[in-house]
Tab-separated table of C-alpha atoms and ligand atoms in Angstrom:
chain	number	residue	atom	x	y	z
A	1	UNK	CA	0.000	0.000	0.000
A	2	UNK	CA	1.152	3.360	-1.176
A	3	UNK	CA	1.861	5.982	2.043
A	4	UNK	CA	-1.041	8.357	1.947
A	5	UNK	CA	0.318	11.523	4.119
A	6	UNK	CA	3.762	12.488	5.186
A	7	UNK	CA	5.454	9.908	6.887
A	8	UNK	CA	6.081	11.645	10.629
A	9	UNK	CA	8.544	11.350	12.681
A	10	UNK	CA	6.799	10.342	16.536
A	11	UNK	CA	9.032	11.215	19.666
A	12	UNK	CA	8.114	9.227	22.583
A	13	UNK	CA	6.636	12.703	24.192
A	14	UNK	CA	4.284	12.917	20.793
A	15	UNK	CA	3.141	9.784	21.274
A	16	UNK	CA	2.214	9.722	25.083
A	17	UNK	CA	0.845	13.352	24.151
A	18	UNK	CA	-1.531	12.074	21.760
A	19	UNK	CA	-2.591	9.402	23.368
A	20	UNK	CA	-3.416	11.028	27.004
A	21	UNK	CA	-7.236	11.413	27.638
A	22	UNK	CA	-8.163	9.895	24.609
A	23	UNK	CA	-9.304	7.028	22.569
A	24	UNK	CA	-7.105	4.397	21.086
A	25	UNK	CA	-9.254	1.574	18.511
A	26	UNK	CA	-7.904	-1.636	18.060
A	27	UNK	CA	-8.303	-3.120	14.467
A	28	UNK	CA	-8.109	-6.727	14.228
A	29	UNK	CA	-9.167	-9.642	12.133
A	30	UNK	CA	-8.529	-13.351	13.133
A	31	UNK	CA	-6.986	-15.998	10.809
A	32	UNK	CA	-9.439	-17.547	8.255
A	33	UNK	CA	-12.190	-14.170	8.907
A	34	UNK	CA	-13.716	-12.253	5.835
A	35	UNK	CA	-11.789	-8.974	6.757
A	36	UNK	CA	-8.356	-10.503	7.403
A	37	UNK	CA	-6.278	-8.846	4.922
A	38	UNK	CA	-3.662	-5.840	5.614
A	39	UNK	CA	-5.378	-3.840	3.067
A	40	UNK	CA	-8.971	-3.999	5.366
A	41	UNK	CA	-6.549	-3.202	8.341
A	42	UNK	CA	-5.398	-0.385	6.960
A	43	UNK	CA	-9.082	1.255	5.733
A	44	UNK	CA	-10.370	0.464	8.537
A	45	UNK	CA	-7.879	2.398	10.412
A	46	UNK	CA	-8.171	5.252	8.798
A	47	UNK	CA	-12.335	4.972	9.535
A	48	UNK	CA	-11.209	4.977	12.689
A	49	UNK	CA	-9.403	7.561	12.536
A	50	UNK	CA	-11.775	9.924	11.377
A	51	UNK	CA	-13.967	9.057	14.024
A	52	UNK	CA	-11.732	11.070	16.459
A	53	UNK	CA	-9.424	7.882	17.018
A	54	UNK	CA	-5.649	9.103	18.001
A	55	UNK	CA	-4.398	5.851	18.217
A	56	UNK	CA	-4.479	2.268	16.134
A	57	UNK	CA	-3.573	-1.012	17.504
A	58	UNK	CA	-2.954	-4.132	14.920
A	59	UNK	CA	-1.464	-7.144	15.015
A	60	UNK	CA	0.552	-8.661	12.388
A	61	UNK	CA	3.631	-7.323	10.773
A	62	UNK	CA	1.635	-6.517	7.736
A	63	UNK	CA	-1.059	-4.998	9.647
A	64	UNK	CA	1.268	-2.942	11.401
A	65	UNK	CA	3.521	-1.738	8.254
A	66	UNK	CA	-0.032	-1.042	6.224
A	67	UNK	CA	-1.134	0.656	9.354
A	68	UNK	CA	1.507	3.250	10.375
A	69	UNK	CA	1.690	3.949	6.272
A	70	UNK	CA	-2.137	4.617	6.215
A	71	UNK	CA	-2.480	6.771	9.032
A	72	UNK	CA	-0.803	9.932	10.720
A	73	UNK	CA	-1.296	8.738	14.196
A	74	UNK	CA	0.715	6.234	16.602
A	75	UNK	CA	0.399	2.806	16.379
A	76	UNK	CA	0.476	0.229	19.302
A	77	UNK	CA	1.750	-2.977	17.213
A	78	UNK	CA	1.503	-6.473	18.449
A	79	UNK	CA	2.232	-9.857	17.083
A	80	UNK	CA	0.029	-13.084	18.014
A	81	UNK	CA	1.332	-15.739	18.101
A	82	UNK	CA	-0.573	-19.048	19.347
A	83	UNK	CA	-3.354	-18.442	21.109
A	84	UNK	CA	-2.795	-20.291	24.760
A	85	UNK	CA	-0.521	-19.059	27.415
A	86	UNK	CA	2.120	-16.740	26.444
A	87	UNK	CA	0.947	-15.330	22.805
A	88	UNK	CA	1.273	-11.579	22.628
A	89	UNK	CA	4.568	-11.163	20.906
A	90	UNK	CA	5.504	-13.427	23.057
A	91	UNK	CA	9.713	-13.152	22.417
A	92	UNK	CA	12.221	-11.175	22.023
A	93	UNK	CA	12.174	-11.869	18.513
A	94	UNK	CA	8.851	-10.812	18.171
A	95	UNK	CA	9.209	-7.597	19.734
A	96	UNK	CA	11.718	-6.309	17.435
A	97	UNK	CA	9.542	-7.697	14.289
A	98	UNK	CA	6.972	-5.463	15.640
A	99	UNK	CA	9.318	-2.360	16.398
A	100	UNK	CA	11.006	-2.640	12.951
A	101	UNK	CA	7.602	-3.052	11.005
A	102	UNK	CA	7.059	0.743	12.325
A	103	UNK	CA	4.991	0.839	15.832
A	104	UNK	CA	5.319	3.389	17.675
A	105	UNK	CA	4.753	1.348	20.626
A	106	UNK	CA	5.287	-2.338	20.610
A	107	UNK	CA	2.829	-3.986	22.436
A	108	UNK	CA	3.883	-7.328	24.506
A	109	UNK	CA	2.839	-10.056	26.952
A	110	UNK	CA	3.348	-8.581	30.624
A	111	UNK	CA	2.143	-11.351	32.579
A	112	UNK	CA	4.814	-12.950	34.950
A	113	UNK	CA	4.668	-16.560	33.009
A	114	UNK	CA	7.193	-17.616	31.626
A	115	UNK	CA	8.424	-16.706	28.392
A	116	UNK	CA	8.984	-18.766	25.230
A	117	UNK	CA	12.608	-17.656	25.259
A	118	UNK	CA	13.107	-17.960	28.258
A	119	UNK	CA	14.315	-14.142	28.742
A	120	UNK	CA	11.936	-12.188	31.524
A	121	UNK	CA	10.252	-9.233	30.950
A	122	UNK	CA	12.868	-6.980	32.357
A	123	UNK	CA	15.813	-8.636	30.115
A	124	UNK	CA	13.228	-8.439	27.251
A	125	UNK	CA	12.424	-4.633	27.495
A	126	UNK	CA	16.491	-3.579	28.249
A	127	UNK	CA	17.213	-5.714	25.241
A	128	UNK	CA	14.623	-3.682	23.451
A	129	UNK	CA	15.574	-0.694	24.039
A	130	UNK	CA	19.120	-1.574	22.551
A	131	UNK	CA	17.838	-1.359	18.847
A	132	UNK	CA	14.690	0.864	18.991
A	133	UNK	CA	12.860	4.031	20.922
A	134	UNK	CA	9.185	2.388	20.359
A	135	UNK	CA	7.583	2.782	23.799
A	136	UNK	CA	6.944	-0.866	25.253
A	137	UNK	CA	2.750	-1.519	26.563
A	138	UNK	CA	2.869	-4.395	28.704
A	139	UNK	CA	-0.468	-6.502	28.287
A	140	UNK	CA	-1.212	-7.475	31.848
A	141	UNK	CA	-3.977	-9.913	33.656
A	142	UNK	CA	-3.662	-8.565	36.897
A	143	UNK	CA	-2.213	-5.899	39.590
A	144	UNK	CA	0.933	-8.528	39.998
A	145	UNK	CA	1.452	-8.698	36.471
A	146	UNK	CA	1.631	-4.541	36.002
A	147	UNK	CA	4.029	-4.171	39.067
A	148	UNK	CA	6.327	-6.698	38.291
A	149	UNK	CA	5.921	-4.405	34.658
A	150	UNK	CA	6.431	-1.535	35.859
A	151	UNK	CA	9.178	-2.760	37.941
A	152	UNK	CA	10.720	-4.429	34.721
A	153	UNK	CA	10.974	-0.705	32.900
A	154	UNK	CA	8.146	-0.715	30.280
A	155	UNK	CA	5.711	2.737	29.482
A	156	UNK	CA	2.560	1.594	29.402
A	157	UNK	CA	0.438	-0.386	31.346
A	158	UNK	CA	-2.409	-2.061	29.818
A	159	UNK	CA	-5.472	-4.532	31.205
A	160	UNK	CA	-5.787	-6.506	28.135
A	161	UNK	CA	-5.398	-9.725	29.387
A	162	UNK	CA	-7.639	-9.314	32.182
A	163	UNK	CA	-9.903	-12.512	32.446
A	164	UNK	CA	-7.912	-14.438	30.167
A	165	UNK	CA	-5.166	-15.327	32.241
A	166	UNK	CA	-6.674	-17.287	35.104
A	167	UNK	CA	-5.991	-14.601	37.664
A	168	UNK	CA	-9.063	-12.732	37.002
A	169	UNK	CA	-12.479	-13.341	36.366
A	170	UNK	CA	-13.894	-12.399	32.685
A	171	UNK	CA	-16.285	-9.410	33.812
A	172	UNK	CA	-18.846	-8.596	31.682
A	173	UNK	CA	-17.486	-5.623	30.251
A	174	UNK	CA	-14.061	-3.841	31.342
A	175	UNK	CA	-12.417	-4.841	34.562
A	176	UNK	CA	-13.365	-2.189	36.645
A	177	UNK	CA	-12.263	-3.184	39.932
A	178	UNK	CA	-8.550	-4.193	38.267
A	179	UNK	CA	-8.411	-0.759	37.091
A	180	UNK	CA	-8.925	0.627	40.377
A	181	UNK	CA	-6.199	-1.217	41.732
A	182	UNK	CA	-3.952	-0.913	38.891
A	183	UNK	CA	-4.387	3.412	38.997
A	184	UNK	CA	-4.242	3.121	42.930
A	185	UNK	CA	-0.713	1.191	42.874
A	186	UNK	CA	0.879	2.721	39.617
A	187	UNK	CA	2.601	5.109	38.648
A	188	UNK	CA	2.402	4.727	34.812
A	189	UNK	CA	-0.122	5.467	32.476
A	190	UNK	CA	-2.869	2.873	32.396
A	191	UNK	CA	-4.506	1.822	29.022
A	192	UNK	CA	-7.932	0.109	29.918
A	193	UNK	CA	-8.266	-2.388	26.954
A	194	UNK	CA	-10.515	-5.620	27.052
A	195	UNK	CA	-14.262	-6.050	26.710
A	196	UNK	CA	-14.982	-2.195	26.635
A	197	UNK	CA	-18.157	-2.755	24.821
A	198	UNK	CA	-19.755	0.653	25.336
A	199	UNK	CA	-19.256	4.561	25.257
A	200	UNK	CA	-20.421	4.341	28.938
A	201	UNK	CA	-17.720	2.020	29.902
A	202	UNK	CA	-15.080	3.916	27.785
A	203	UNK	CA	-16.527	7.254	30.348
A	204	UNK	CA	-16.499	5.273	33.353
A	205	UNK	CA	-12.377	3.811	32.418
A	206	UNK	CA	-11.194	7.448	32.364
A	207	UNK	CA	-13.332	8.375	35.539
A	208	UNK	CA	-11.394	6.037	37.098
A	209	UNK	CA	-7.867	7.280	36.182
A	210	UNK	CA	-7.243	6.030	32.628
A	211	UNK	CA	-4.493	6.958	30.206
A	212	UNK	CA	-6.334	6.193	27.205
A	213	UNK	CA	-9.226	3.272	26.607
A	214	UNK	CA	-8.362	0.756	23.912
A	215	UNK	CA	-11.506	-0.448	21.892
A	216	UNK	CA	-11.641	-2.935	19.701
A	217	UNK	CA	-14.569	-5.442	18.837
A	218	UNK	CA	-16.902	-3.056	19.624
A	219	UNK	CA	-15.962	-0.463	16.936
A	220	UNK	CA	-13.829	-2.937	14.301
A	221	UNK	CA	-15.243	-6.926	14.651
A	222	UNK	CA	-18.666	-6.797	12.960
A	223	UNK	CA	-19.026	-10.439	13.027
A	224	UNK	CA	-18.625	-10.327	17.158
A	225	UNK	CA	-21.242	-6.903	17.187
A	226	UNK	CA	-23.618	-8.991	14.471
A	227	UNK	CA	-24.008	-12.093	17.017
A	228	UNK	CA	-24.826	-9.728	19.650
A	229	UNK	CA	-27.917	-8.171	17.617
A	230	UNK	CA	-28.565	-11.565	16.403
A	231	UNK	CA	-28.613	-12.798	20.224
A	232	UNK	CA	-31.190	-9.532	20.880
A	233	UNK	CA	-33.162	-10.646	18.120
A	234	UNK	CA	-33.222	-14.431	18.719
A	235	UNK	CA	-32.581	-14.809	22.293
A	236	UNK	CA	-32.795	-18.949	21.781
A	237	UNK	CA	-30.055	-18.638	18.866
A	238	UNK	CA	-27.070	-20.411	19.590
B	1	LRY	C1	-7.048	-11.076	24.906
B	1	LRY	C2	-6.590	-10.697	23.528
B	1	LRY	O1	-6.141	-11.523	22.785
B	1	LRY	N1	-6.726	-9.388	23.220
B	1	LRY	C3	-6.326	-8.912	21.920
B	1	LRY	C4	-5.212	-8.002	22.027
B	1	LRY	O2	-4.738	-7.341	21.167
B	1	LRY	C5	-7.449	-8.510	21.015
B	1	LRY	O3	-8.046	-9.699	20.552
B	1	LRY	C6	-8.557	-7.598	21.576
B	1	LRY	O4	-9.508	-7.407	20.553
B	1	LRY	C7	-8.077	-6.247	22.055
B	1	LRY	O5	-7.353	-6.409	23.235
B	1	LRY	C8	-9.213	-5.248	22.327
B	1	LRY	O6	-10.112	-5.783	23.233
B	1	LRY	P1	-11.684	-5.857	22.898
B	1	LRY	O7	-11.776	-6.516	21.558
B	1	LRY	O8	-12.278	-6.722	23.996
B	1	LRY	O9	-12.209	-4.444	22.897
């Protein structure tokens, strides 16, 4: 995909700056869905975008390149990989991938499992940092996870992985008594990602001391928002 607008330079001040009291969207597609295709990523960012969005997150190297050439804003890159335990560019490796395809901020596990190379998160970000100023997010499950990742040296905290970890239950929409603890205990910004489903709980995440609010399936997976209108409309489907 061509680059649509002057490619910007972000400094890690410009990108904090941006993203402070506002809203980041998450554009995903899953392997084997309709819309999975860099291309979709990329229009659909820039949707978003107009919307008022000052932040994309995608996953994928593709994603991320077709992203931050689509769109004049930051971009919070992540690579999946697997889908059980440790999957959220789970490596090193990974990391880099992600850092080198152009994010502004490289997006990462930050539970305190183990990693698949065997490197903790502290050794992971420092190693980071060697060949890139992307600002690390840590994807956390719990208030353990983000001080152990604030303690390793990352930027961002996020609550993505709330209620899919074990450590939490899977609330119903965002995981409001996590944030609590998360904005009561730390210090760094706190991204409240995961299940925020409405503009009501995007309101009540920065009431209660957000950085930004990631959304995701609520604005950019129609096939997740369709089931939930087709659940209103046949409550016995299945
Ligand atoms: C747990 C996991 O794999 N979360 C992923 C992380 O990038 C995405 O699948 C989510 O869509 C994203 O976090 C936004 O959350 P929601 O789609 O609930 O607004």
């Amino acid at each position: 995909m061509s680059t649509e607008h002057e490619t910007r330079t972000w400094t890690r001040e410009a990108v904090l700056d941006a993203m402070r009291g506002r809203l980041t969207v998450s554009c995903q597609a899953y392997p084997g869905e309709p819309l999975r295709d860099p291309r979709t990523t990329a229009q659909m960012a820039r949707a978003v975008v107009a919307g008022g969005a000052v932040a994309v997150r995608a996953q994928g190297l593709e994603d991320v390149a077709a992203v931050v050439a689509a769109v004049d804003v930051p971009v919070v890159g992540l690579w999946k990989d697997g889908d059980g335990g440790v999957f959220i560019t789970p490596t090193l490796e990974h990391a880099r991938a992600v850092a080198d395809a152009g994010a502004h901020v490289v997006a990462l596990d930050g539970t305190r499992r183990p990693r698949p190379d065997g490197l903790t998160l502290a050794e992971t970000v420092a190693r980071l940092r060697e060949t890139t100023d992307a600002l690390v997010m840590a994807d956390c499950g719990s208030l353990d996870d983000a001080l152990a990742a604030q303690d390793a040296g990352v930027d961002l905290l996020g609550t993505t992985l709330a209620g899919y970890t074990g450590e939490r239950p899977k609330t119903e929409g965002p995981d409001l008594e996590l944030v609590d603890e998360v904005v009561a205990a730390c210090s760094l910004p706190v991204v409240v990602e995961g299940r925020v489903h409405t503009p009501a709980h995007a309101a009540e995440a920065m009431a209660r001391g957000a950085f930004s609010v990631c959304v995701g399936t609520a604005i950019t997976h129609p096939t997740t928002i369709t089931s939930w209108f087709v659940g209103a409309v046949e409550p016995g489907h299945r």
